[in-house]
Coordinates of C-alpha atoms in Angstrom, one line a residue:
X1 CA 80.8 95.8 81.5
X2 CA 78.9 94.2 84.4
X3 CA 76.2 95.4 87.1
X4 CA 76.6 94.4 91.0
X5 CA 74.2 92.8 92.7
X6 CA 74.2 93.7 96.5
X7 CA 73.1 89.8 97.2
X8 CA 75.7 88.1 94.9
X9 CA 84.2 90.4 92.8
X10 CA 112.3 86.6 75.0
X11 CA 113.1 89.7 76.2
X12 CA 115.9 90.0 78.6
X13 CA 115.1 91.4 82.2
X14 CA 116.5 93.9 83.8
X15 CA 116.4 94.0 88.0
X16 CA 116.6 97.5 90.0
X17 CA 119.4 100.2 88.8
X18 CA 119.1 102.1 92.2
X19 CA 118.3 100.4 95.4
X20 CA 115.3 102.2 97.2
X21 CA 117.2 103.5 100.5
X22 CA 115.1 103.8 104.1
X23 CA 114.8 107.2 105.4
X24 CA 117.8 107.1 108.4
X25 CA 116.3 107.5 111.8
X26 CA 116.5 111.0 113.4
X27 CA 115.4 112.3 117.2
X28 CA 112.0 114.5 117.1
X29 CA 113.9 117.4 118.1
X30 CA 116.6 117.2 115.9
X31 CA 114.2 116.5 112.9
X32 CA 112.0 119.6 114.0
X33 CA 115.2 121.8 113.8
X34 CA 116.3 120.3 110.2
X35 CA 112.8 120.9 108.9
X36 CA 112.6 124.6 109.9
X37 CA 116.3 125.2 108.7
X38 CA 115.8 124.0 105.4
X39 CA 112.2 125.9 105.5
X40 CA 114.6 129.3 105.9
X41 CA 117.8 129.0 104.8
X42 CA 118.3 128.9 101.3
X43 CA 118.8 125.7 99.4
X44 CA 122.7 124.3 99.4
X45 CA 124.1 121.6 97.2
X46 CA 127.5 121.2 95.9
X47 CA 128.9 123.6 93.2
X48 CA 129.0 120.8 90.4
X49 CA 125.6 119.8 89.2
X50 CA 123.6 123.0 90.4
X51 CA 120.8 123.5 88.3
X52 CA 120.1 127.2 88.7
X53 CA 119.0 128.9 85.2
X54 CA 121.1 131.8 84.6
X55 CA 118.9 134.7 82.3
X56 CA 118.9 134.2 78.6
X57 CA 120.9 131.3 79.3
X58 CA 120.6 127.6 78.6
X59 CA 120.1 125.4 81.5
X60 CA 122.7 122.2 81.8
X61 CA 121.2 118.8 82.2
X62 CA 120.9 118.0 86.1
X63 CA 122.3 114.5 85.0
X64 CA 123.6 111.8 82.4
X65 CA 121.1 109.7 83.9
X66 CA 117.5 110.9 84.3
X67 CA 116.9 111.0 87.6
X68 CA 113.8 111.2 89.1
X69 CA 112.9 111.2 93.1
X70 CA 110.0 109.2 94.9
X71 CA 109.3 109.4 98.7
X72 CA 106.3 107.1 99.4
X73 CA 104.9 104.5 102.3
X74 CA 107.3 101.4 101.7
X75 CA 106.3 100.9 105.5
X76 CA 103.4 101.2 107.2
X77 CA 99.5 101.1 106.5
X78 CA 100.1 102.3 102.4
X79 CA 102.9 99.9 101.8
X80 CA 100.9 97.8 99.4
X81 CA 99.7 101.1 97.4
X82 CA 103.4 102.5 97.5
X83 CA 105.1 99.1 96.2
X84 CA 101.7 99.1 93.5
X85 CA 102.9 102.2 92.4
X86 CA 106.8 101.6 91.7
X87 CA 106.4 98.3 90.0
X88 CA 104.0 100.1 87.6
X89 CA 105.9 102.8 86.9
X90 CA 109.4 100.7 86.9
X91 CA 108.1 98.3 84.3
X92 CA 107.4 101.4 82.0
X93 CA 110.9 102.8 82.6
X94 CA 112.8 99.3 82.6
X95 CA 110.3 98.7 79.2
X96 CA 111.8 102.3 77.7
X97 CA 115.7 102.0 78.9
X98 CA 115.9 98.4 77.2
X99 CA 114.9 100.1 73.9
X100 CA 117.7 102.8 74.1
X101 CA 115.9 105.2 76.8
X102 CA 114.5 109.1 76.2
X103 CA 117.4 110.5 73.8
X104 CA 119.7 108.2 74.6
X105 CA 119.3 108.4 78.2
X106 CA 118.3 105.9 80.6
X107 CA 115.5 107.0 83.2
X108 CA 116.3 105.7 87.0
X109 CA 114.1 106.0 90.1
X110 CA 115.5 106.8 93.1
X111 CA 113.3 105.8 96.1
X112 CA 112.9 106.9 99.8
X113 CA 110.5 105.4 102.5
X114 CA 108.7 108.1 104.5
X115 CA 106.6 105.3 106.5
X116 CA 103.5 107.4 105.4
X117 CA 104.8 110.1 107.8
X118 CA 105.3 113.7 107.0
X119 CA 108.3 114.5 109.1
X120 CA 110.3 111.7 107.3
X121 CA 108.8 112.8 103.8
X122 CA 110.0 116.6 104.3
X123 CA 113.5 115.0 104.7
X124 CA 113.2 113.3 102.0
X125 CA 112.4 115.4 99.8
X126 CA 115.3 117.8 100.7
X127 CA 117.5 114.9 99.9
X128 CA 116.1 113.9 96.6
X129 CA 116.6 117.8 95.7
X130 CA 120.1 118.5 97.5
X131 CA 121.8 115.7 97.4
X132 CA 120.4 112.9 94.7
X133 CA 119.8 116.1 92.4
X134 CA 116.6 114.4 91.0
X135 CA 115.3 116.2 87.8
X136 CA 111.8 116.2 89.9
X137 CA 109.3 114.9 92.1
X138 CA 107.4 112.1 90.6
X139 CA 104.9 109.4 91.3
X140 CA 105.0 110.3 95.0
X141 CA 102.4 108.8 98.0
X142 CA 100.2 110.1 100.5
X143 CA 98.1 113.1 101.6
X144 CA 98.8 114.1 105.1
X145 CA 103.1 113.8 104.2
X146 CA 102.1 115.5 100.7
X147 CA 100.7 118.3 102.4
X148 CA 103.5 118.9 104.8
X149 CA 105.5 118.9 101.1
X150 CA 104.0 121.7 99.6
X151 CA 106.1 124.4 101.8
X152 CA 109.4 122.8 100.3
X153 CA 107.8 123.5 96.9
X154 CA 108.0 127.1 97.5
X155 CA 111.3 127.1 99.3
X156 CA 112.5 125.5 95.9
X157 CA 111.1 127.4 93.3
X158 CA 114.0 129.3 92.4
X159 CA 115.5 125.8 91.3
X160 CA 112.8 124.7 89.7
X161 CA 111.6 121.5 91.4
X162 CA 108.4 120.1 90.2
X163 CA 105.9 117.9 92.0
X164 CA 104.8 115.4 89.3
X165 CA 102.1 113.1 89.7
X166 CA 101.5 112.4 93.5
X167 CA 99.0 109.7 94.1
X168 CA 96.8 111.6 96.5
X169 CA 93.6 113.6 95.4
X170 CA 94.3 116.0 98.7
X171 CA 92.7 119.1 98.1
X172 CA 95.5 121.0 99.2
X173 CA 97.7 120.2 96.2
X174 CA 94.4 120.8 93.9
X175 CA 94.4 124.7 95.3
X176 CA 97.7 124.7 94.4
X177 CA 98.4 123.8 91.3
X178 CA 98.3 127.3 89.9
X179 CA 101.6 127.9 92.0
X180 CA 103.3 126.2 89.0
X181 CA 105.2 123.8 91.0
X182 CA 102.7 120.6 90.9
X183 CA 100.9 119.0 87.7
X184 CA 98.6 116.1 88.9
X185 CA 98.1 112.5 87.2
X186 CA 94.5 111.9 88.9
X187 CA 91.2 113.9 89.8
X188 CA 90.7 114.9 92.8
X189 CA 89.2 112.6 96.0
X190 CA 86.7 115.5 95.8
X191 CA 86.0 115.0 92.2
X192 CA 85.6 110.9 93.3
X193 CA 83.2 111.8 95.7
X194 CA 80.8 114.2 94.6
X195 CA 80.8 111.5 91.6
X196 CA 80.2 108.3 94.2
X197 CA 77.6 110.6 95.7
X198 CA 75.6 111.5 92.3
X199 CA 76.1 107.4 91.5
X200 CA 74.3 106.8 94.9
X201 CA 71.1 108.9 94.8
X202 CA 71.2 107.4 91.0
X203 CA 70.8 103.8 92.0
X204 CA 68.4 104.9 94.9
X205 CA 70.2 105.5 97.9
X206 CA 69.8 108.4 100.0
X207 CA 70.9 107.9 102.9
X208 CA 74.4 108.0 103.2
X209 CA 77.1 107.3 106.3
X210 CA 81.0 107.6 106.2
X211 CA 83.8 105.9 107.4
X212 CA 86.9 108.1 107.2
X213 CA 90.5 108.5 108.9
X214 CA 90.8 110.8 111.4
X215 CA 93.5 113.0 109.8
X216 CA 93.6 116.1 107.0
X217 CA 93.1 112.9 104.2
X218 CA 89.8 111.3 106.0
X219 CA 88.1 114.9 107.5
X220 CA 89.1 116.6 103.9
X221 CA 87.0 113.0 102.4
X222 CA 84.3 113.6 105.0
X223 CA 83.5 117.3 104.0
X224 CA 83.3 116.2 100.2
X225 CA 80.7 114.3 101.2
X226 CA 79.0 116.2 103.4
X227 CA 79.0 119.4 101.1
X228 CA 77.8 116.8 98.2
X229 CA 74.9 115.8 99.8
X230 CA 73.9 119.5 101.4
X231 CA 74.1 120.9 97.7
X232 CA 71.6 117.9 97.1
X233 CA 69.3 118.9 100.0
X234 CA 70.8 116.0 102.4
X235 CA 72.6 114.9 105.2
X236 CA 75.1 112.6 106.0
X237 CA 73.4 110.1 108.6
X238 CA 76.2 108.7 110.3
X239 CA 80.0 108.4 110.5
X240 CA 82.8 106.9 112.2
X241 CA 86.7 107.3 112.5
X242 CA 89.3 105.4 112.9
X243 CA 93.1 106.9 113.5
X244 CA 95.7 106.9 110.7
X245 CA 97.7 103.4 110.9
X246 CA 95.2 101.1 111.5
X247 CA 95.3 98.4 109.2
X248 CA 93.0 95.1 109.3
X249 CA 94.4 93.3 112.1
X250 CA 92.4 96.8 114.1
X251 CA 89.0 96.0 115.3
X252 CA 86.2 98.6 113.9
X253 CA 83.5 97.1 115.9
X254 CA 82.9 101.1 117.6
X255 CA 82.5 102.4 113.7
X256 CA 80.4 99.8 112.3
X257 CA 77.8 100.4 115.4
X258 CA 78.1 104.4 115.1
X259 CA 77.2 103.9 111.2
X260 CA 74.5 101.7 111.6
X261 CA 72.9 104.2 114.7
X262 CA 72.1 106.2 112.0
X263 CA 70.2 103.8 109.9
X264 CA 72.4 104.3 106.3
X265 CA 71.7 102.5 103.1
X266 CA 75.2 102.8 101.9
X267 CA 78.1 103.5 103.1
X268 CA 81.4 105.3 101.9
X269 CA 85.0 104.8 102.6
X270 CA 87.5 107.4 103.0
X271 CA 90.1 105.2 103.9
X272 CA 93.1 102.7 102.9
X273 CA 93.3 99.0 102.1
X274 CA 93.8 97.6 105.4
X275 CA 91.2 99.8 107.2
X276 CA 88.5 99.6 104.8
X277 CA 88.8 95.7 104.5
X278 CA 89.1 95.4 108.3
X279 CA 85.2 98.2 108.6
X280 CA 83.9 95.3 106.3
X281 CA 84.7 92.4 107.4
X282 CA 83.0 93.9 111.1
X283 CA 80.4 95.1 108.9
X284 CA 79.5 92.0 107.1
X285 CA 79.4 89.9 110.3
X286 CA 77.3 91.9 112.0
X287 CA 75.3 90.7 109.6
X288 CA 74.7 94.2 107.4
X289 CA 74.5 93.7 103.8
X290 CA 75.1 97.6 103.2
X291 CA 76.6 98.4 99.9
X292 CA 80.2 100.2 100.8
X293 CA 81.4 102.4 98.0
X294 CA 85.4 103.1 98.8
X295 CA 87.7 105.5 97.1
X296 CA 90.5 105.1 94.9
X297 CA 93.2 105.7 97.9
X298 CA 91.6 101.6 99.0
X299 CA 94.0 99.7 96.6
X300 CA 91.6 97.3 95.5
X301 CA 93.6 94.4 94.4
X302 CA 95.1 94.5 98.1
X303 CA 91.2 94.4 99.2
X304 CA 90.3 91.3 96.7
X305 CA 93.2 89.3 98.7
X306 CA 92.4 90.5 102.0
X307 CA 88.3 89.8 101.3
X308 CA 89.0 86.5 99.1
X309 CA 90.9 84.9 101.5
X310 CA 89.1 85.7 104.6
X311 CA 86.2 84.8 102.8
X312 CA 87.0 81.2 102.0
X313 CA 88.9 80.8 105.4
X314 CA 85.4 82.0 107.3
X315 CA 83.0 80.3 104.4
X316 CA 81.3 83.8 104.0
X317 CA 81.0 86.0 101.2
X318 CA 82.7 89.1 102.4
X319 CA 83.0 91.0 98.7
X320 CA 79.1 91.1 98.1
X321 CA 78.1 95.0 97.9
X322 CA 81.1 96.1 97.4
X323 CA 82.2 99.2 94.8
X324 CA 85.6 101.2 94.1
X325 CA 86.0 104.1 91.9
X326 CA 89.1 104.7 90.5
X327 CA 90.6 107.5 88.2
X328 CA 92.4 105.4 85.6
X329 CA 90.1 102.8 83.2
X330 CA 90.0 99.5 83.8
X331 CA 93.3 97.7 83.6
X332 CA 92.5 94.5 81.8
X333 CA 90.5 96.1 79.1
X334 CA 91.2 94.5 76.2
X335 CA 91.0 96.9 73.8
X336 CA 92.8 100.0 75.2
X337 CA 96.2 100.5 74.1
X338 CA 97.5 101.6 77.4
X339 CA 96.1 98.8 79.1
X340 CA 97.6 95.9 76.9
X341 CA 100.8 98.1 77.2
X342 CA 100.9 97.6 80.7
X343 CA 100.1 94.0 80.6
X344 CA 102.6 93.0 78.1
X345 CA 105.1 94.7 80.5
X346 CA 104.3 93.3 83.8
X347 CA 104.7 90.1 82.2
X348 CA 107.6 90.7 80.8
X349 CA 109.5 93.0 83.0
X350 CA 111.1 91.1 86.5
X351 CA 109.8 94.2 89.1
X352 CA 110.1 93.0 92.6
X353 CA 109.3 94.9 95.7
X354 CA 112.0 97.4 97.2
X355 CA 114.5 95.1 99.6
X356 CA 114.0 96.5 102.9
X357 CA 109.9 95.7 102.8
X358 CA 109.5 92.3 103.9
X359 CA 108.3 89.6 101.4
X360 CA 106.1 87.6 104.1
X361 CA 104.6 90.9 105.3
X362 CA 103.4 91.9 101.3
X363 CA 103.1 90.1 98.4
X364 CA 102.7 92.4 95.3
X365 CA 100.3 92.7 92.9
X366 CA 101.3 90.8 89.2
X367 CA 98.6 93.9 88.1
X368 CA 96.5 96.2 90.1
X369 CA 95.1 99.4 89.3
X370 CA 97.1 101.0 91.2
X371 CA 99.9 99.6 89.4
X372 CA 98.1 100.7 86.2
X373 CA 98.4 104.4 86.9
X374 CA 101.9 104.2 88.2
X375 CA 102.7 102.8 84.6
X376 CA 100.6 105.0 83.1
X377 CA 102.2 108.1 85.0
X378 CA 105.9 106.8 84.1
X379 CA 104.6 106.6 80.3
X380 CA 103.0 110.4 80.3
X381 CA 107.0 111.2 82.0
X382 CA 108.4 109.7 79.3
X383 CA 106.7 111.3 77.1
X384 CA 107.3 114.7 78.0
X385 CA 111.0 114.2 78.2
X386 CA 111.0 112.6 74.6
X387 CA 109.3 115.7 73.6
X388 CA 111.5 117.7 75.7
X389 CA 114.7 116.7 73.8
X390 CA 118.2 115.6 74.8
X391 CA 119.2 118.6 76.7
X392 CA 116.3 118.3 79.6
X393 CA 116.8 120.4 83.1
X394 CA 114.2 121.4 85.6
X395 CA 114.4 124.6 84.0
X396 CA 113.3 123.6 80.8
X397 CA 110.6 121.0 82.2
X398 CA 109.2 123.7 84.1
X399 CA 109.1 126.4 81.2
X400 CA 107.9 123.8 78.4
X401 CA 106.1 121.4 80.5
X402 CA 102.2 123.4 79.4
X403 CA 103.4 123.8 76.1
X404 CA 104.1 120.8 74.6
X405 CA 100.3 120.1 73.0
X406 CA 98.9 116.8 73.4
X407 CA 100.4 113.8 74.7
X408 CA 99.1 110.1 73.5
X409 CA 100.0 107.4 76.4
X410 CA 97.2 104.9 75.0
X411 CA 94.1 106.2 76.6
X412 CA 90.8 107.0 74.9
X413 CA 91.9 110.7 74.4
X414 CA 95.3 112.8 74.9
X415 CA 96.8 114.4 77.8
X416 CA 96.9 118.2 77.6
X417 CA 98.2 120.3 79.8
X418 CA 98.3 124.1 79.4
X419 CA 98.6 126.9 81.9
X420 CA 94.6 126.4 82.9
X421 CA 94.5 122.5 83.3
X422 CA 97.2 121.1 85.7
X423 CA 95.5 117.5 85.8
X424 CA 95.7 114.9 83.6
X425 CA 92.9 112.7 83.8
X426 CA 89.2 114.2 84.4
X427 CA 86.7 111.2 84.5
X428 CA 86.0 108.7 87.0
X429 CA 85.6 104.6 86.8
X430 CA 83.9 102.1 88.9
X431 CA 85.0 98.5 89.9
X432 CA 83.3 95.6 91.6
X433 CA 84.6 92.0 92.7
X434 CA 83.1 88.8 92.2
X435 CA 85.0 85.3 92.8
X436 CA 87.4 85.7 90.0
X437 CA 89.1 89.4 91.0
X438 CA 87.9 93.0 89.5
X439 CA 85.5 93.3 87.0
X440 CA 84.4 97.0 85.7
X441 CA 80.9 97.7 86.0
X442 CA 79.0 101.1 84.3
X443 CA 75.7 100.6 85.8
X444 CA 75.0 100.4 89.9
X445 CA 72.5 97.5 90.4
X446 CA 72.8 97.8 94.0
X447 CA 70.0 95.6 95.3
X448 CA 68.1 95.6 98.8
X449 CA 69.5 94.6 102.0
X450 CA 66.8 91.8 103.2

């Protein structure tokens, strides 16, 4: 493990089975009306295929195929976390369906692009459930569309429909996990934050601003933080805001100076790649040395290219000070099962992005960890459906889903989930950067801004 210094980062392949498909276009009005009609009318879907579970009688399988549905940012400012995601999770699944599948079955993803906007994910999701009769939710992106989700869950509980392992630690889906309807990969962002708080006053530093986005995500990160520090007997010193979409092309000149009025000595990021790259690079050439500490929603592989490259083009060191915490270990760690797993398939496994993101817009990741929990929430899948058996619904997955004891996916312990613990993962991990990429640290060495 390393400490950061503030003043210093012959098998065959197999391409796509399903084509991710772009949410079509639809007026504001019209969409408004859809929404609420599929809000209060009961679900429809054709007779052949319905998945309803009679009493005291076995449920059929939703498919031959399992089929599982994604809606997720393949446009817009969480594009690079979204396209992380699926080529983690599809090199698990393409790994598993070359060696004969779950019980003979092949697993497919279908895919949806929601733009990282909650209208588009509602219609999504109704689609995925009515139409591509997915066995269940699974592996998808973002808070303030995830939130506008949860209604649907309860609209579809009499078919069964499962949310499984969104990336977002929105604390709306943490209240509701006791609904039944959503089991979580990753702890909370509140969980992160209270933990990046306690890490802070650790290494010395008390005085604490916050960059956040100014919607239900960024405001939900900036009362973690806040309550943190009261329960502490502190205050947050400063903060500033910048509106949902702005990536780092955006200027955050306004939020570096209303973070430094307050005199910090670290900061915090509630925020995504783009924008918390973009707060930095104002940050560092105003010629603050602050240490920022951002959140596992910054994919930090996307923020080593954005900081490496800017940093050679402007001969400036702009990944000094810098921290992540992330909710999955460290992906190169060379002795963790999972993580050489995950290797072995990225390397092995030909995952390119989804066809309607442009190439010379993103590049992905060969590994990231986002990518690492998307494989690692694809391997926990499918490993409840080999447990599960050959005859799976979303019946059965939602009866048996807390009772199937522990699950090894190649992490330092098991995954159990029961009727009392909804969430997968508990513990939270730190990463810095130096010149080479990532490296995982255990102690904070933060140094002193001269």
């Amino acid at each position: 493990m390393r400490t950061i210094q503030a003043s210093d980062s012959n098998s065959p392949r197999t391409k796509y089975d399903h084509a991710p498909r772009k949410t079509p276009w639809l007026p504001p009005i019209l969409l408004l009306l859809v929404q609420v009609l599929f809000l209060l009318a009961p679900a429809q879907g054709s007779a052949q295929g319905q998945d309803h579970a009679l009493p005291n009688q076995p449920s059929k399988p939703v498919q031959e195929e399992i089929k599982l549905g994604m809606t997720a940012g393949f446009s817009g400012p969480i594009r690079e976390i979204s396209v992380d995601l699926y080529h983690g999770a599809m090199a698990c699944f393409q790994r598993i369906n070359r060696q004969g599948g779950v019980h003979g079955r092949n697993i497919s993803l279908v895919v949806l692009d929601d733009a990282y906007t909650p209208g588009p994910a509602m219609a999504n999701v109704v689609h995925l459930v009515e139409e591509d009769r997915v066995l269940c939710l699974f592996n998808c992106v973002g808070s303030p569309t995830l939130t506008r989700v949860l209604p649907l869950l309860t609209h579809y509980s009499q078919e069964h429909v499962l949310l499984l392992f969104p990336f977002s630690g929105a604390e709306p889906l943490y209240a509701s996990i006791h609904s039944g309807s959503i089991y979580l990969f990753r702890p909370s962002y509140d969980r992160e934050l209270r933990d990046v708080i306690d890490r802070l006053l650790q290494a010395g530093r008390t005085r604490i601003s916050v960059l956040y986005q100014a919607d239900a995500f960024g405001r939900s990160g900036w009362q973690s933080v806040k309550t943190a520090l009261k329960e502490r007997g502190l205050a947050m010193v400063s903060d500033g805001a910048y509106a949902r979409g702005a990536t780092f092309e955006s200027s955050f000149l306004s939020q570096v100076e209303t973070v430094l009025a307050g005199k910090p000595d670290a900061v915090v990021n509630v925020a995504t790649a783009g924008s918390a790259s973009g707060f930095i690079r104002d940050l560092r050439r105003s010629g603050s040395c602050l240490p920022v500490v951002s959140i596992s929603s910054v994919n930090a592989q996307e923020q080593y290219r954005i900081l490496s490259t800017l940093s050679a083009r402007d001969d400036r060191d702009y990944l000094v000070g810098l921290v992540n915490s992330q909710t999955v270990p460290f992906f190169n760690d060379p002795d963790l099962a999972a993580a050489i797993e995950y290797r072995a398939a990225m390397a092995e496994e030909t995952v390119g992005p989804p066809p309607f993101l442009a190439t010379q817009d993103y590049t992905p990741h060969d590994m990231s960890p986002t990518g690492f929990e998307g494989f690692l929430a694809a391997k926990l899948m499918a490993t409840i459906l080999e447990k599960l058996g050959p005859e799976v619904s979303r019946a059965t997955l939602t009866s048996r889903i807390a009772d199937l004891g522990p699950l090894d996916i190649g992490l330092a312990r098991p995954v159990h989930f029961t009727t009392m613990n909804r969430i997968a993962l508990h513990d939270i991990h730190y990463i810095a950067f130096d010149a080479d990429g990532l490296i995982p640290i255990d102690d904070w060495n933060l140094g002193h801004c001269p």
